[in-house]
Coordinates of C-alpha atoms and ligand atoms in Angstrom, one line a residue:
M206 CA 7.0 45.5 -90.6
M207 CA 9.6 42.8 -90.8
K208 CA 11.2 41.9 -87.5
K209 CA 14.9 42.6 -87.6
F210 CA 17.1 40.5 -85.4
V211 CA 20.0 42.5 -83.9
Y212 CA 22.6 40.9 -81.6
A213 CA 24.2 43.6 -79.5
D214 CA 25.5 41.5 -76.6
H215 CA 29.1 40.8 -77.7
A216 CA 30.5 41.2 -74.2
A217 CA 28.5 38.1 -73.2
T218 CA 29.6 36.0 -76.2
T219 CA 30.4 36.4 -79.9
P220 CA 29.5 34.5 -83.0
L221 CA 32.0 31.9 -84.1
M222 CA 33.8 33.3 -87.1
P223 CA 33.9 31.2 -90.4
E224 CA 37.7 31.1 -90.4
A225 CA 37.7 29.5 -86.9
L226 CA 35.0 26.9 -87.9
E227 CA 36.9 26.0 -91.1
A228 CA 40.1 25.5 -89.1
M229 CA 38.3 23.3 -86.5
L230 CA 36.4 21.0 -88.9
P231 CA 39.2 18.6 -89.8
F232 CA 39.9 18.0 -86.0
L233 CA 36.2 17.2 -85.4
K234 CA 36.2 14.8 -88.3
E235 CA 39.1 12.9 -89.8
D236 CA 42.0 14.3 -87.7
F237 CA 40.5 13.1 -84.4
G238 CA 43.8 11.7 -82.9
N239 CA 44.8 12.2 -79.3
P240 CA 48.0 14.4 -79.3
S241 CA 49.5 12.1 -76.7
S242 CA 49.4 9.0 -78.8
L243 CA 52.3 7.8 -80.9
H244 CA 50.9 7.3 -84.5
S245 CA 50.4 9.7 -87.4
W246 CA 46.9 10.7 -86.3
A247 CA 48.4 11.8 -83.0
R248 CA 51.2 13.7 -84.9
H249 CA 48.7 15.7 -86.9
A250 CA 46.9 16.7 -83.7
R251 CA 50.1 17.4 -81.8
K252 CA 51.4 19.6 -84.7
A253 CA 48.1 21.5 -84.7
V254 CA 48.2 22.2 -81.0
D255 CA 51.8 23.3 -81.2
E256 CA 51.1 25.6 -84.1
A257 CA 48.1 27.1 -82.3
R258 CA 50.2 27.8 -79.3
T259 CA 52.8 29.6 -81.4
V260 CA 50.1 31.7 -83.1
I261 CA 48.5 32.7 -79.8
A262 CA 51.9 33.5 -78.3
K263 CA 52.7 35.8 -81.2
C264 CA 49.4 37.6 -80.8
I265 CA 50.2 38.7 -77.2
N266 CA 54.0 38.9 -77.7
A267 CA 54.7 35.8 -75.5
E268 CA 56.8 32.7 -76.0
P269 CA 54.9 29.6 -77.0
D270 CA 55.8 27.7 -73.8
E271 CA 54.3 30.6 -71.8
V272 CA 50.8 29.7 -73.1
F273 CA 48.7 27.1 -71.2
F274 CA 45.4 26.0 -72.7
T275 CA 42.4 25.9 -70.3
S276 CA 38.7 25.5 -70.5
G277 CA 38.1 29.3 -70.6
G278 CA 38.3 32.5 -68.7
T279 CA 36.9 31.1 -65.5
E280 CA 39.5 28.3 -65.3
S281 CA 42.3 30.7 -66.2
D282 CA 41.3 33.1 -63.4
N283 CA 40.8 30.4 -60.9
W284 CA 44.2 28.9 -61.7
A285 CA 46.0 32.2 -61.3
L286 CA 44.4 32.9 -58.0
K287 CA 44.3 29.4 -56.5
G288 CA 47.7 28.3 -57.9
S289 CA 49.5 31.3 -56.3
Q290 CA 50.5 31.9 -52.7
G291 CA 50.2 34.7 -50.1
G292 CA 47.8 37.6 -49.8
V293 CA 45.9 38.7 -52.8
M294 CA 44.8 42.2 -53.8
V295 CA 41.9 42.3 -56.3
S296 CA 39.8 45.1 -57.6
A297 CA 36.2 45.1 -56.4
Y298 CA 34.7 45.1 -59.9
E299 CA 36.5 42.0 -61.2
H300 CA 34.4 39.3 -62.9
H301 CA 33.0 36.7 -60.4
A302 CA 35.6 34.2 -61.8
V303 CA 38.2 36.3 -59.9
L304 CA 36.0 37.6 -57.0
N305 CA 34.6 34.2 -56.1
A306 CA 38.0 32.4 -56.5
A307 CA 39.4 35.1 -54.1
A308 CA 36.5 34.6 -51.6
S309 CA 37.1 30.8 -51.7
E310 CA 40.8 31.4 -51.0
E311 CA 39.7 33.7 -48.1
R312 CA 37.7 30.9 -46.6
R313 CA 40.8 28.8 -46.7
G314 CA 42.7 31.5 -44.7
R315 CA 44.4 33.6 -47.3
R316 CA 44.3 37.4 -46.9
I317 CA 42.2 39.1 -49.6
V318 CA 42.3 42.9 -50.0
R319 CA 39.6 44.4 -52.2
V320 CA 40.2 47.8 -53.9
K321 CA 37.5 50.0 -55.3
P322 CA 37.8 51.5 -58.8
S323 CA 37.2 55.2 -59.3
K324 CA 33.7 56.5 -60.1
G325 CA 34.7 56.5 -63.8
G326 CA 35.6 52.8 -63.5
I327 CA 39.4 52.9 -63.5
V328 CA 41.9 51.2 -61.1
S329 CA 45.1 53.3 -60.7
S330 CA 48.3 52.4 -58.9
R331 CA 47.4 55.2 -56.5
R332 CA 44.4 53.2 -55.4
L333 CA 46.4 50.0 -55.0
S334 CA 49.0 52.0 -53.0
A335 CA 46.3 53.4 -50.7
A336 CA 44.9 50.0 -49.9
W337 CA 48.3 48.2 -49.7
E338 CA 48.9 45.6 -47.0
D339 CA 52.0 43.7 -46.1
G340 CA 51.8 40.1 -47.1
V341 CA 50.1 40.7 -50.5
E342 CA 52.0 38.5 -53.0
L343 CA 49.6 38.7 -56.0
V344 CA 47.7 41.6 -57.5
S345 CA 44.8 40.9 -59.9
V346 CA 43.2 43.7 -61.9
M347 CA 41.2 43.2 -65.1
T348 CA 42.5 44.7 -68.4
A349 CA 39.0 45.8 -69.3
N350 CA 35.7 45.6 -67.3
N351 CA 33.0 43.4 -68.7
E352 CA 30.0 45.6 -67.7
I353 CA 31.2 49.1 -68.4
G354 CA 34.1 48.5 -70.9
T355 CA 36.7 50.7 -69.1
I356 CA 40.3 49.9 -69.8
N357 CA 42.9 49.9 -67.0
P358 CA 46.6 51.1 -67.2
I359 CA 47.9 47.5 -66.9
G360 CA 51.6 48.4 -67.4
E361 CA 51.4 50.9 -64.6
L362 CA 49.6 48.5 -62.3
A363 CA 52.1 45.6 -63.0
A364 CA 55.1 47.9 -62.3
F365 CA 53.5 49.0 -59.0
A366 CA 52.9 45.4 -57.9
H367 CA 56.5 44.5 -58.8
R368 CA 57.9 47.4 -56.9
R369 CA 56.1 46.0 -53.8
G370 CA 57.5 42.6 -54.5
A371 CA 54.2 41.0 -55.7
L372 CA 53.3 39.2 -58.9
F373 CA 50.6 40.6 -61.2
H374 CA 47.7 38.9 -62.9
T375 CA 45.3 40.5 -65.4
D376 CA 41.9 39.1 -66.6
A377 CA 42.1 40.1 -70.2
V378 CA 39.0 38.1 -71.2
Q379 CA 37.1 41.2 -72.6
A380 CA 40.2 42.7 -74.1
A381 CA 41.9 39.9 -76.0
G382 CA 41.2 40.2 -79.7
H383 CA 39.8 43.7 -79.3
I384 CA 42.6 45.9 -78.1
P385 CA 46.4 45.2 -78.5
I386 CA 47.9 43.0 -75.8
D387 CA 51.6 42.9 -75.2
V388 CA 52.6 40.9 -72.1
R389 CA 56.3 42.0 -72.5
A390 CA 55.5 45.7 -72.7
W391 CA 53.0 45.4 -69.8
N392 CA 55.4 43.1 -68.0
V393 CA 52.5 41.0 -66.5
D394 CA 53.1 37.6 -64.9
F395 CA 49.8 36.0 -65.6
L396 CA 47.1 36.8 -68.2
S397 CA 43.7 35.1 -68.7
A398 CA 41.8 35.0 -72.0
S399 CA 38.7 33.2 -73.4
A400 CA 38.1 32.3 -77.0
H401 CA 34.3 32.8 -77.1
K402 CA 34.8 36.5 -76.4
F403 CA 36.8 36.9 -79.7
N404 CA 34.7 34.9 -82.1
G405 CA 36.3 31.6 -81.2
P406 CA 34.5 28.5 -79.8
K407 CA 33.1 28.3 -76.2
G408 CA 34.8 26.3 -73.5
I409 CA 38.4 27.0 -74.4
G410 CA 40.8 29.7 -73.3
F411 CA 44.4 30.2 -72.1
L412 CA 46.5 31.4 -69.3
F413 CA 49.8 33.2 -70.0
V414 CA 52.4 32.3 -67.3
R415 CA 55.6 34.2 -67.6
K416 CA 58.7 32.0 -68.1
G417 CA 60.3 31.0 -64.8
L418 CA 57.1 31.3 -62.8
K419 CA 55.2 28.3 -61.5
L420 CA 51.6 28.0 -60.4
A421 CA 50.4 25.0 -58.5
Q422 CA 48.4 22.7 -60.8
L423 CA 44.6 23.0 -60.6
L424 CA 43.9 19.5 -62.0
D425 CA 45.8 16.3 -61.3
G426 CA 46.2 13.7 -64.0
G427 CA 48.3 13.2 -67.1
Q428 CA 51.3 15.2 -68.4
Q429 CA 49.5 17.5 -70.8
E430 CA 50.5 21.2 -70.8
R431 CA 53.9 20.3 -69.6
G432 CA 52.4 18.6 -66.5
F433 CA 50.6 21.7 -65.3
R434 CA 47.1 21.2 -66.7
A435 CA 46.1 17.6 -67.1
G436 CA 43.4 16.3 -69.5
T437 CA 43.4 15.4 -73.2
E438 CA 43.7 18.6 -75.2
N439 CA 40.5 20.1 -76.8
V440 CA 42.3 20.1 -80.2
A441 CA 39.6 21.5 -82.5
S442 CA 38.8 24.3 -80.0
I443 CA 42.4 25.1 -79.5
V444 CA 42.9 25.4 -83.3
G445 CA 39.7 27.5 -83.6
M446 CA 40.8 29.8 -80.8
A447 CA 44.1 30.4 -82.5
A448 CA 42.5 31.1 -85.9
A449 CA 40.0 33.6 -84.3
L450 CA 42.6 35.4 -82.3
K451 CA 44.9 35.7 -85.3
R452 CA 42.2 37.1 -87.5
N453 CA 40.9 39.5 -84.9
C454 CA 44.4 40.8 -84.3
E455 CA 44.9 41.3 -88.1
C456 CA 41.6 43.2 -88.3
M457 CA 41.8 45.0 -85.0
G458 CA 42.2 48.6 -86.4
E459 CA 39.6 48.2 -89.0
N460 CA 37.1 46.6 -86.5
A461 CA 37.7 49.3 -83.9
A462 CA 37.2 52.1 -86.5
H463 CA 33.9 50.5 -87.6
L464 CA 32.8 50.0 -84.0
D465 CA 33.7 53.6 -83.0
N466 CA 31.6 54.8 -85.8
L467 CA 28.6 52.7 -84.8
T468 CA 29.0 53.7 -81.2
S469 CA 29.0 57.4 -82.1
L470 CA 25.8 56.9 -84.1
L471 CA 24.2 55.0 -81.3
R472 CA 25.1 57.5 -78.6
N473 CA 24.1 60.5 -80.8
G474 CA 20.8 58.8 -81.4
I475 CA 20.3 58.1 -77.6
D476 CA 21.3 61.7 -76.7
T477 CA 18.9 63.3 -79.1
S478 CA 16.0 61.0 -78.3
F479 CA 16.1 61.0 -74.5
K480 CA 16.4 63.8 -72.0
R481 CA 17.8 61.9 -69.1
V482 CA 20.5 59.3 -69.7
V483 CA 23.6 58.4 -67.7
Y484 CA 26.5 56.6 -69.3
S485 CA 28.8 54.5 -67.0
G486 CA 32.5 54.7 -67.1
E487 CA 33.3 56.9 -70.0
K488 CA 35.0 60.1 -68.9
E489 CA 38.3 59.1 -67.4
G490 CA 39.8 56.9 -70.1
P491 CA 39.4 54.7 -73.1
Q492 CA 36.6 52.1 -73.4
L493 CA 36.4 48.9 -75.4
P494 CA 35.3 49.4 -79.0
G495 CA 31.5 49.0 -79.4
F496 CA 30.8 49.2 -75.7
T497 CA 27.9 51.3 -74.3
S498 CA 26.7 51.1 -70.7
V499 CA 23.7 53.4 -70.4
S500 CA 21.0 54.1 -67.9
F501 CA 17.5 55.3 -68.6
P502 CA 16.5 56.4 -65.0
G503 CA 12.9 55.5 -64.2
N504 CA 12.9 52.4 -66.3
S505 CA 13.7 48.9 -65.1
A506 CA 16.7 47.5 -67.0
E507 CA 15.3 44.0 -66.8
G508 CA 11.9 45.1 -68.2
L509 CA 13.6 47.0 -71.0
L510 CA 15.8 44.1 -71.9
H511 CA 12.8 41.8 -72.2
M512 CA 10.8 44.3 -74.3
L513 CA 13.8 44.8 -76.6
D514 CA 14.2 41.0 -76.9
L515 CA 10.5 40.7 -78.0
T516 CA 11.4 43.0 -81.0
G517 CA 14.5 40.9 -81.8
V518 CA 17.1 43.2 -80.2
A519 CA 19.5 41.4 -77.8
V520 CA 21.2 43.5 -75.1
S521 CA 22.1 42.8 -71.5
A522 CA 21.4 44.2 -68.1
G523 CA 24.8 44.1 -66.3
A524 CA 26.7 40.9 -66.7
A525 CA 25.1 38.0 -68.6
C526 CA 25.5 35.6 -65.6
N527 CA 23.5 38.1 -63.6
S528 CA 20.7 38.7 -66.0
K529 CA 18.2 36.3 -64.2
N530 CA 18.7 38.1 -61.0
T531 CA 17.5 41.6 -60.2
Q532 CA 20.2 42.4 -57.7
I533 CA 22.2 45.5 -58.4
S534 CA 25.4 44.7 -60.3
H535 CA 28.5 44.6 -58.1
V536 CA 30.3 46.6 -60.8
L537 CA 27.9 49.5 -60.7
K538 CA 28.0 49.3 -56.9
A539 CA 31.8 49.5 -57.0
I540 CA 31.8 52.7 -59.0
N541 CA 29.2 54.2 -56.7
A542 CA 26.4 54.4 -59.2
R543 CA 23.2 55.6 -57.7
K544 CA 20.6 52.8 -57.1
E545 CA 18.2 54.5 -59.5
V546 CA 20.9 54.6 -62.2
A547 CA 22.1 51.0 -61.5
R548 CA 18.6 49.5 -61.7
S549 CA 18.0 51.1 -65.1
T550 CA 21.4 50.4 -66.8
I551 CA 21.6 48.3 -69.9
R552 CA 24.8 47.2 -71.7
I553 CA 24.8 47.4 -75.5
T554 CA 27.9 45.8 -77.0
L555 CA 28.3 45.9 -80.7
G556 CA 30.5 43.6 -82.8
P557 CA 32.1 43.8 -86.2
E558 CA 29.1 42.2 -88.0
N559 CA 26.7 44.9 -86.8
T560 CA 25.7 47.6 -89.3
T561 CA 24.2 51.1 -89.3
D562 CA 20.8 49.5 -89.9
D563 CA 21.3 47.5 -86.7
V564 CA 22.0 50.7 -84.8
A565 CA 18.9 52.3 -86.3
A566 CA 16.8 49.2 -85.2
I567 CA 18.2 49.5 -81.6
L568 CA 17.3 53.2 -81.5
R569 CA 13.8 52.5 -82.8
A570 CA 13.3 49.8 -80.2
L571 CA 14.6 52.1 -77.4
R572 CA 12.4 55.0 -78.5
R573 CA 9.4 52.6 -78.5
F574 CA 10.0 51.2 -75.0
V575 CA 11.9 53.6 -72.8
R576 CA 9.5 55.6 -70.7
Ligands
LIG781 N1 36.4 37.3 -67.0 C1 35.7 38.2 -67.6 C2 36.1 39.7 -67.6 C3 34.5 37.9 -68.4 O1 33.8 38.8 -69.0 C4 34.1 36.5 -68.4 C5 32.9 36.1 -69.1 O2 31.9 36.7 -69.0 C6 34.9 35.6 -67.7 C7 36.0 36.0 -67.0 C8 34.6 34.1 -67.7 O3 35.0 33.6 -69.0 P1 34.5 32.2 -69.5 O4 33.1 32.4 -69.9 O5 35.3 31.8 -70.6 O6 34.6 31.2 -68.4

């Protein structure tokens, strides 16, 4: 039988879309100018960066000068946390970009308050309120979780933080390009995104900073990004990111419908093939399109992942950055998953290019290897 390669790890990273590559190519070849120079090469590059900023701002309902380009989600999260002041409240199942930035600020003397999500993987304002401490000046809760795909009520959480006199940051790295983002409707102060999670290039992202607010700069140097983020702009990647976000926002409904259909097929197949399965984070609210976090108790997630890989099916066990390490994921711990469940949880994240044949191949592989 021919080996079928199926990529089902879109929460780790996504393939670069052709529209993004096409948009990038001129800036990797003839239009190589530095946007800060004063000749026509520079003007091309400057215009492209400005246009990309406008496109991205429109996709999240922001103003162009509220968008700051960064090297990705990790930098955006670090900037929001380290560039702010006062105590910080974070949820306990944030990505390590937020959790480790918070821990590093804690070592420097800042008060960090960690809030557990519910068992279903949702952070509510009630939870923030129960854990509230005076002195908290920034609340950071992710839009959607990267291991279980649950989506938080960001507007409600931002309103709560503001009522308590704090600013609100959300890590929207998993959400951007996949569910609608509206920084005005949500009334958030800072929002992080990363292009490689929405079919853009790796190593580029942005931080939305609401007009009138200032974060301390993370990098000292030149005057790029209005003096707040020094370093020659990654022009090609910025242009590719804008093309990818625009296209994904245009196709969002269509992609979500396709992914919902594939996810139902996958879950029906799992439910009819296996007696004991436990899904994480699905009952209380919406999940990201294409997201399935499922445990096959009695199996090792890592072992299963490697077996699936041998047959050409790529999934993940917990977060990608944890996949070499058999420790139980901090996300599954935070939602009180039983150890037996956590050890056997794999994450299957489908993308728009996946097909019903891909789902059939995943199910075949699972039936072959799950004990
Ligand atoms: N935040 C979340 C929720 C993520 O899923 C990731 C990547 O896995 C990051 C931040 C880090 O983003 P980047 O890979 O662009 O540094």
